[in-house]
Amino acid sequence: MLWRPHHLIQARPNFDFLGKRKIAMVLSTVINVASLVGVFVFGLNFGIDFEGGIAIQVKAKQGNVQLEELRSTLGHLGVGEVSLQEFGDPSTALIRVQRQEGNNQCVANAERVMKKRAGDGWSVKPGPANTGDVEFTAPSSMDAVAWRDAVSRVGLTVQERQLPRGTVNTAKIDMTHEQRAEWCQQVAIKLVEDTIGSNYELRGTESVGPKIGEELMRNGILAVVATLAAIAIYVWFRFEWQFGVGALVALLHDVLCTVGLFVLLRLDFSLTALAALLTIAGYSINDTVVIFDRVRENMRRYKKMGLIELLNFSINETLARTLMTSGTVFVAVAALVLFGGPVLYSFSIAMLWGVIVGTYSSIWVASACLVYLNLRPEQLRMDAEKAEKAKA
């Protein structure tokens, strides 16, 4: 007889899935609680979309934009997360740099810009830790006007009253932490321009503040909540209220598990991550509805079968379809993880994990909820009677 891959799956499996429901519920509870604790203790690693940052539009002086080459070059600048995309036509790109924090790395970047634009002898050092002050040292004493002109090349406007009279060699510029953080946005722009300026022309810049990121985050959370609510209502009307609650619990389980993965691996949490959460919710509910459909059908067909037995029977009937679908999606997403590159990594790794937890929750979480919510009390009594007879 010719062997085929589907022979790996039994024609009529008979696994006691719900016999392990208590273990599964404890495991799920531990993972979900750990995910919530991780979010509140360690927080999510928010990307540019939510933290704000700098948008820089550049145009290639010759030919088209080489995104991978640009990404590799800018990834080592010390300005944090950098994302790139074509903008309008193949010769133009939009570079997005995360919002600068005004830390010592920014001051080191400022020194690099000063040496590039004003001469190798310049030194830039941070002031006392409790201030945002920055200290500039020229290669040699120079006229205050020339000193101010040199410092302006790093995006800093120095007032005459901030400098000593006569010639200047070293001067400390007083700034608050907030002022230094704002100045650091200009430092990042100039560092990017100096790094790629030989091949690209800077066409425009724009600073995106954290308030816009907060609005995006709020809208993203609303989108996830609205999606979960709409799915739960749909299942509720299509089946019964217990099915709706079971589906909602499974979806919340999948979302929390995936958020926990972002915390654990410190993946960038961006709009792409929200897209992954919504995609996982859609995949999970598809799996759950297939099982629920079979449960409803079997409830009409086997009215004298105990509820747990019926749920196990229904899950086993749809197991081949569930594993085939999950396996196919898993392989496709695994290819994205391996070959999709850094741009798609957060999305694809979240999707890979989502396929696993979505399949798990459809079998153990959603179905177990039907037992705990007393879907059919009379059928649960049948299960209890069978258990008593088995003990006797």
Short mmCIF file of C-alpha atoms in Angstrom, two decimals:
data_model
loop_
_atom_site.label_atom_id
_atom_site.label_comp_id
_atom_site.label_asym_id
_atom_site.label_seq_id
_atom_site.Cartn_x
_atom_site.Cartn_y
_atom_site.Cartn_z
CA MET A 1 0.00 0.00 0.00
CA LEU A 2 1.34 3.44 -0.95
CA TRP A 3 2.30 5.53 2.12
CA ARG A 4 0.97 9.06 2.32
CA PRO A 5 1.72 11.81 4.87
CA HIS A 6 -1.84 11.85 6.19
CA HIS A 7 -1.35 8.29 7.45
CA LEU A 8 0.64 9.89 10.28
CA ILE A 9 -2.70 11.04 11.72
CA GLN A 10 -4.97 8.28 12.98
CA ALA A 11 -8.23 7.89 11.14
CA ARG A 12 -10.18 7.79 14.42
CA PRO A 13 -8.02 9.00 17.32
CA ASN A 14 -9.40 8.64 20.81
CA PHE A 15 -7.43 10.99 23.05
CA ASP A 16 -8.84 12.05 26.42
CA PHE A 17 -8.11 15.75 26.01
CA LEU A 18 -10.51 17.01 28.66
CA GLY A 19 -9.27 14.47 31.14
CA LYS A 20 -6.23 16.77 31.38
CA ARG A 21 -8.28 19.97 31.50
CA LYS A 22 -7.33 20.82 35.09
CA ILE A 23 -3.62 20.55 34.30
CA ALA A 24 -4.14 22.65 31.16
CA MET A 25 -6.09 25.33 33.03
CA VAL A 26 -3.41 25.57 35.75
CA LEU A 27 -0.69 25.84 33.08
CA SER A 28 -2.64 28.52 31.19
CA THR A 29 -3.31 30.48 34.37
CA VAL A 30 0.38 30.44 35.33
CA ILE A 31 1.47 31.63 31.87
CA ASN A 32 -1.17 34.37 31.72
CA VAL A 33 -0.43 35.65 35.23
CA ALA A 34 3.31 35.61 34.45
CA SER A 35 2.61 37.59 31.26
CA LEU A 36 0.63 40.23 33.16
CA VAL A 37 3.28 40.49 35.87
CA GLY A 38 5.96 40.83 33.18
CA VAL A 39 4.07 43.68 31.51
CA PHE A 40 3.69 45.60 34.78
CA VAL A 41 7.19 44.87 36.15
CA PHE A 42 9.38 44.95 33.03
CA GLY A 43 7.07 46.67 30.54
CA LEU A 44 6.90 46.21 26.79
CA ASN A 45 9.75 47.22 24.52
CA PHE A 46 7.79 49.82 22.58
CA GLY A 47 8.99 50.59 19.07
CA ILE A 48 9.07 53.85 17.14
CA ASP A 49 5.33 53.74 16.43
CA PHE A 50 4.48 54.20 20.11
CA GLU A 51 7.55 55.93 21.54
CA GLY A 52 7.78 58.61 18.86
CA GLY A 53 10.98 59.49 17.04
CA ILE A 54 12.37 61.14 13.93
CA ALA A 55 11.24 60.71 10.34
CA ILE A 56 13.95 61.48 7.77
CA GLN A 57 13.20 61.49 4.04
CA VAL A 58 16.20 60.81 1.80
CA LYS A 59 16.71 60.43 -1.94
CA ALA A 60 19.44 58.40 -3.61
CA LYS A 61 21.82 60.58 -5.62
CA GLN A 62 22.16 57.79 -8.17
CA GLY A 63 19.89 54.83 -8.86
CA ASN A 64 17.47 53.34 -6.35
CA VAL A 65 17.55 53.12 -2.58
CA GLN A 66 19.43 50.07 -1.27
CA LEU A 67 17.34 49.32 1.81
CA GLU A 68 19.38 46.41 3.15
CA GLU A 69 22.63 48.32 2.77
CA LEU A 70 21.11 51.37 4.47
CA ARG A 71 19.69 49.23 7.27
CA SER A 72 23.07 47.64 7.91
CA THR A 73 24.84 51.02 7.93
CA LEU A 74 22.37 52.80 10.20
CA GLY A 75 21.93 49.86 12.55
CA HIS A 76 25.38 50.45 14.06
CA LEU A 77 25.14 54.21 14.61
CA GLY A 78 24.09 54.07 18.25
CA VAL A 79 20.79 55.89 17.72
CA GLY A 80 18.56 52.98 18.75
CA GLU A 81 15.90 51.36 16.61
CA VAL A 82 15.90 52.33 12.93
CA SER A 83 13.24 51.34 10.41
CA LEU A 84 13.26 51.98 6.65
CA GLN A 85 10.81 51.80 3.80
CA GLU A 86 10.53 53.01 0.23
CA PHE A 87 8.67 56.30 0.09
CA GLY A 88 6.85 57.25 -3.10
CA ASP A 89 9.35 55.91 -5.63
CA PRO A 90 12.27 53.43 -5.55
CA SER A 91 14.84 56.22 -5.29
CA THR A 92 13.33 57.70 -2.11
CA ALA A 93 13.28 56.23 1.38
CA LEU A 94 11.76 57.13 4.72
CA ILE A 95 14.10 56.52 7.65
CA ARG A 96 12.51 56.41 11.08
CA VAL A 97 14.75 56.65 14.13
CA GLN A 98 13.50 56.06 17.65
CA ARG A 99 13.14 59.03 19.98
CA GLN A 100 16.50 59.85 21.59
CA GLU A 101 16.67 59.79 25.39
CA GLY A 102 19.34 62.41 25.99
CA ASN A 103 21.71 59.87 27.57
CA ASN A 104 25.50 59.59 27.39
CA GLN A 105 25.25 57.73 24.07
CA CYS A 106 23.70 60.86 22.57
CA VAL A 107 26.58 62.96 23.90
CA ALA A 108 29.06 60.52 22.36
CA ASN A 109 27.18 60.83 19.05
CA ALA A 110 27.40 64.63 19.34
CA GLU A 111 31.18 64.35 19.66
CA ARG A 112 31.30 62.27 16.47
CA VAL A 113 29.29 64.92 14.64
CA MET A 114 31.49 67.73 16.00
CA LYS A 115 34.67 65.97 14.87
CA LYS A 116 33.17 65.42 11.44
CA ARG A 117 31.87 68.97 10.99
CA ALA A 118 34.22 71.15 13.05
CA GLY A 119 37.50 69.24 13.36
CA ASP A 120 39.04 66.22 15.07
CA GLY A 121 40.17 68.10 18.15
CA TRP A 122 36.70 68.74 19.55
CA SER A 123 35.51 66.96 22.68
CA VAL A 124 31.94 66.70 24.00
CA LYS A 125 31.27 65.41 27.52
CA PRO A 126 28.15 65.16 29.70
CA GLY A 127 27.89 67.45 32.71
CA PRO A 128 26.97 66.39 36.28
CA ALA A 129 24.58 63.41 36.43
CA ASN A 130 21.77 65.42 38.07
CA THR A 131 21.70 67.94 35.19
CA GLY A 132 21.34 67.91 31.43
CA ASP A 133 24.45 70.06 30.96
CA VAL A 134 26.93 69.35 28.17
CA GLU A 135 30.58 70.45 28.10
CA PHE A 136 32.26 71.35 24.79
CA THR A 137 36.04 71.64 24.44
CA ALA A 138 37.63 73.10 21.30
CA PRO A 139 41.06 72.00 19.98
CA SER A 140 42.39 75.38 21.10
CA SER A 141 41.13 78.69 22.39
CA MET A 142 39.14 80.64 19.84
CA ASP A 143 36.96 83.69 19.51
CA ALA A 144 33.54 83.27 21.14
CA VAL A 145 31.73 83.91 17.83
CA ALA A 146 33.76 81.20 16.07
CA TRP A 147 33.20 78.86 19.02
CA ARG A 148 29.43 79.40 18.88
CA ASP A 149 29.44 78.88 15.11
CA ALA A 150 31.26 75.55 15.50
CA VAL A 151 28.87 74.31 18.18
CA SER A 152 25.86 75.30 16.06
CA ARG A 153 26.95 72.63 13.56
CA VAL A 154 25.74 69.99 15.99
CA GLY A 155 22.30 71.59 16.20
CA LEU A 156 22.83 73.60 19.38
CA THR A 157 22.11 77.31 19.61
CA VAL A 158 24.34 78.93 22.25
CA GLN A 159 23.44 82.32 23.70
CA GLU A 160 26.24 84.88 24.10
CA ARG A 161 25.58 85.11 27.84
CA GLN A 162 26.37 81.39 28.20
CA LEU A 163 30.00 81.92 27.17
CA PRO A 164 32.87 83.66 28.96
CA ARG A 165 34.17 86.91 27.50
CA GLY A 166 37.07 86.91 25.06
CA THR A 167 38.44 83.65 23.77
CA VAL A 168 36.87 80.30 24.61
CA ASN A 169 38.35 76.83 24.87
CA THR A 170 35.99 74.88 27.16
CA ALA A 171 32.46 75.90 28.05
CA LYS A 172 29.58 74.16 29.80
CA ILE A 173 26.16 74.66 28.21
CA ASP A 174 23.38 74.60 30.81
CA MET A 175 20.42 72.41 29.82
CA THR A 176 17.63 70.55 31.55
CA HIS A 177 17.22 66.83 30.86
CA GLU A 178 14.23 67.64 28.63
CA GLN A 179 16.20 70.23 26.64
CA ARG A 180 19.07 67.80 26.15
CA ALA A 181 16.66 65.11 24.94
CA GLU A 182 15.22 67.53 22.36
CA TRP A 183 18.71 68.52 21.24
CA CYS A 184 19.59 64.85 20.86
CA GLN A 185 16.93 64.52 18.14
CA GLN A 186 18.95 67.02 16.07
CA VAL A 187 22.18 65.16 16.85
CA ALA A 188 20.67 61.93 15.50
CA ILE A 189 19.52 63.65 12.29
CA LYS A 190 22.98 65.13 11.68
CA LEU A 191 24.69 61.82 12.45
CA VAL A 192 22.48 60.03 9.92
CA GLU A 193 23.15 62.77 7.37
CA ASP A 194 26.92 62.57 7.90
CA THR A 195 26.89 58.78 7.62
CA ILE A 196 24.94 58.43 4.37
CA GLY A 197 25.39 61.92 2.90
CA SER A 198 27.80 60.80 0.19
CA ASN A 199 25.12 58.64 -1.45
CA TYR A 200 21.85 60.19 -0.29
CA GLU A 201 20.36 63.66 -0.22
CA LEU A 202 18.35 64.62 2.85
CA ARG A 203 14.96 65.91 1.65
CA GLY A 204 13.19 66.65 4.92
CA THR A 205 12.86 65.75 8.60
CA GLU A 206 10.02 65.60 11.07
CA SER A 207 9.97 64.90 14.80
CA VAL A 208 7.15 62.67 16.03
CA GLY A 209 6.41 63.27 19.70
CA PRO A 210 5.37 60.65 22.26
CA LYS A 211 1.80 62.03 22.35
CA ILE A 212 1.17 60.68 18.85
CA GLY A 213 2.55 57.34 20.02
CA GLU A 214 0.17 57.38 22.98
CA GLU A 215 -2.75 58.01 20.64
CA LEU A 216 -1.66 55.14 18.39
CA MET A 217 -1.36 52.85 21.42
CA ARG A 218 -4.83 53.83 22.62
CA ASN A 219 -6.32 53.20 19.19
CA GLY A 220 -4.46 49.90 18.91
CA ILE A 221 -5.77 48.67 22.25
CA LEU A 222 -9.29 49.70 21.25
CA ALA A 223 -8.89 47.76 17.99
CA VAL A 224 -7.86 44.59 19.85
CA VAL A 225 -10.66 44.95 22.43
CA ALA A 226 -13.26 45.64 19.72
CA THR A 227 -12.08 42.61 17.74
CA LEU A 228 -12.30 40.30 20.75
CA ALA A 229 -15.74 41.62 21.67
CA ALA A 230 -17.07 41.30 18.11
CA ILE A 231 -15.80 37.71 17.85
CA ALA A 232 -17.33 36.78 21.22
CA ILE A 233 -20.70 38.30 20.23
CA TYR A 234 -20.62 36.48 16.89
CA VAL A 235 -19.96 33.12 18.57
CA TRP A 236 -22.60 33.88 21.21
CA PHE A 237 -25.31 34.45 18.59
CA ARG A 238 -24.19 31.57 16.39
CA PHE A 239 -24.10 29.05 19.23
CA GLU A 240 -25.01 29.70 22.88
CA TRP A 241 -23.69 32.08 25.51
CA GLN A 242 -21.37 29.44 26.98
CA PHE A 243 -19.68 29.11 23.58
CA GLY A 244 -19.24 32.88 23.39
CA VAL A 245 -17.62 33.04 26.82
CA GLY A 246 -15.40 30.05 25.99
CA ALA A 247 -14.24 31.68 22.75
CA LEU A 248 -13.52 34.99 24.52
CA VAL A 249 -11.52 33.28 27.27
CA ALA A 250 -9.48 31.40 24.64
CA LEU A 251 -8.80 34.61 22.70
CA LEU A 252 -7.74 36.51 25.82
CA HIS A 253 -5.50 33.56 26.67
CA ASP A 254 -3.82 33.72 23.24
CA VAL A 255 -3.35 37.50 23.35
CA LEU A 256 -1.87 37.43 26.87
CA CYS A 257 0.45 34.54 26.02
CA THR A 258 1.71 36.42 22.96
CA VAL A 259 2.18 39.66 24.89
CA GLY A 260 4.16 37.62 27.43
CA LEU A 261 6.43 36.45 24.60
CA PHE A 262 7.13 40.08 23.66
CA VAL A 263 8.08 40.81 27.28
CA LEU A 264 10.24 37.69 27.62
CA LEU A 265 12.19 38.14 24.37
CA ARG A 266 12.16 41.98 24.51
CA LEU A 267 10.78 42.11 20.99
CA ASP A 268 9.84 45.51 19.57
CA PHE A 269 6.17 46.13 20.25
CA SER A 270 4.93 48.20 17.31
CA LEU A 271 1.92 48.46 15.02
CA THR A 272 3.21 45.29 13.37
CA ALA A 273 2.93 43.54 16.74
CA LEU A 274 -0.68 44.67 17.06
CA ALA A 275 -1.31 43.29 13.57
CA ALA A 276 0.15 39.98 14.76
CA LEU A 277 -2.19 39.95 17.78
CA LEU A 278 -5.23 40.56 15.58
CA THR A 279 -4.09 37.88 13.11
CA ILE A 280 -3.59 35.38 15.93
CA ALA A 281 -7.07 36.15 17.26
CA GLY A 282 -8.54 35.50 13.81
CA TYR A 283 -6.61 32.25 13.40
CA SER A 284 -7.53 31.03 16.89
CA ILE A 285 -11.26 31.71 16.51
CA ASN A 286 -11.28 29.89 13.19
CA ASP A 287 -9.91 26.78 14.91
CA THR A 288 -12.32 27.18 17.83
CA VAL A 289 -15.41 27.60 15.63
CA VAL A 290 -14.58 24.40 13.72
CA ILE A 291 -14.54 22.45 17.00
CA PHE A 292 -17.64 24.24 18.34
CA ASP A 293 -19.52 23.46 15.12
CA ARG A 294 -18.78 19.77 15.55
CA VAL A 295 -19.75 19.93 19.24
CA ARG A 296 -23.12 21.48 18.40
CA GLU A 297 -23.73 18.93 15.66
CA ASN A 298 -22.87 16.02 17.97
CA MET A 299 -25.03 17.40 20.77
CA ARG A 300 -28.03 16.99 18.49
CA ARG A 301 -26.90 13.57 17.31
CA TYR A 302 -25.78 12.00 20.61
CA LYS A 303 -28.18 13.31 23.24
CA LYS A 304 -27.41 10.50 25.68
CA MET A 305 -23.64 10.94 25.52
CA GLY A 306 -21.97 12.62 28.51
CA LEU A 307 -20.68 16.16 27.90
CA ILE A 308 -16.99 15.44 28.51
CA GLU A 309 -17.19 12.32 26.36
CA LEU A 310 -18.96 14.30 23.64
CA LEU A 311 -16.40 17.11 23.72
CA ASN A 312 -13.54 14.63 23.50
CA PHE A 313 -15.30 12.85 20.65
CA SER A 314 -15.81 16.15 18.76
CA ILE A 315 -12.20 17.29 19.26
CA ASN A 316 -10.89 13.94 18.06
CA GLU A 317 -13.14 14.10 15.00
CA THR A 318 -11.68 17.48 13.99
CA LEU A 319 -8.13 16.71 15.13
CA ALA A 320 -6.81 15.79 11.68
CA ARG A 321 -8.13 19.02 10.20
CA THR A 322 -6.77 21.05 13.14
CA LEU A 323 -3.28 19.55 12.90
CA MET A 324 -3.13 19.83 9.11
CA THR A 325 -4.15 23.51 9.21
CA SER A 326 -1.85 24.36 12.11
CA GLY A 327 1.05 22.46 10.58
CA THR A 328 0.69 24.22 7.24
CA VAL A 329 0.54 27.67 8.84
CA PHE A 330 3.43 26.79 11.16
CA VAL A 331 5.69 25.80 8.27
CA ALA A 332 4.82 28.97 6.32
CA VAL A 333 5.45 31.24 9.31
CA ALA A 334 8.65 29.36 10.23
CA ALA A 335 9.96 30.26 6.78
CA LEU A 336 9.27 33.93 7.59
CA VAL A 337 11.18 33.60 10.86
CA LEU A 338 14.18 32.03 9.13
CA PHE A 339 14.28 34.04 5.92
CA GLY A 340 12.07 37.10 6.45
CA GLY A 341 14.85 39.28 7.85
CA PRO A 342 14.80 41.73 10.78
CA VAL A 343 11.86 43.77 9.47
CA LEU A 344 9.41 40.86 9.80
CA TYR A 345 11.04 39.12 12.75
CA SER A 346 8.78 40.42 15.55
CA PHE A 347 5.66 39.73 13.50
CA SER A 348 6.70 36.26 12.35
CA ILE A 349 7.98 35.02 15.74
CA ALA A 350 4.73 36.21 17.35
CA MET A 351 2.72 34.43 14.65
CA LEU A 352 4.74 31.24 15.12
CA TRP A 353 4.00 31.28 18.84
CA GLY A 354 0.39 32.27 18.14
CA VAL A 355 -0.20 29.19 15.98
CA ILE A 356 0.93 26.99 18.87
CA VAL A 357 -1.08 28.70 21.62
CA GLY A 358 -4.09 29.15 19.31
CA THR A 359 -4.25 25.44 18.57
CA TYR A 360 -3.72 24.61 22.25
CA SER A 361 -6.44 27.00 23.44
CA SER A 362 -8.98 25.75 20.90
CA ILE A 363 -8.60 22.21 22.25
CA TRP A 364 -8.06 22.71 25.97
CA VAL A 365 -9.14 26.22 26.98
CA ALA A 366 -12.27 26.93 24.91
CA SER A 367 -13.65 23.40 25.23
CA ALA A 368 -12.85 23.17 28.95
CA CYS A 369 -14.83 26.38 29.51
CA LEU A 370 -17.95 24.60 28.23
CA VAL A 371 -17.56 22.07 31.05
CA TYR A 372 -16.96 24.71 33.74
CA LEU A 373 -19.89 26.81 32.45
CA ASN A 374 -22.30 23.86 32.74
CA LEU A 375 -23.22 23.76 29.06
CA ARG A 376 -25.48 20.69 29.48
CA PRO A 377 -26.07 19.86 33.18
CA GLU A 378 -27.87 16.62 32.35
CA GLN A 379 -24.96 15.44 30.22
CA LEU A 380 -22.50 16.37 32.95
CA ARG A 381 -24.56 14.20 35.31
CA MET A 382 -24.11 11.34 32.86
CA ASP A 383 -20.34 11.85 33.04
CA ALA A 384 -20.49 11.81 36.84
CA GLU A 385 -22.56 8.62 36.87
CA LYS A 386 -20.13 6.91 34.48
CA ALA A 387 -17.22 7.97 36.69
CA GLU A 388 -18.95 6.53 39.78
CA LYS A 389 -19.63 3.23 38.00
CA ALA A 390 -16.01 3.06 36.87
CA LYS A 391 -14.84 3.48 40.48
CA ALA A 392 -17.25 0.77 41.65
#
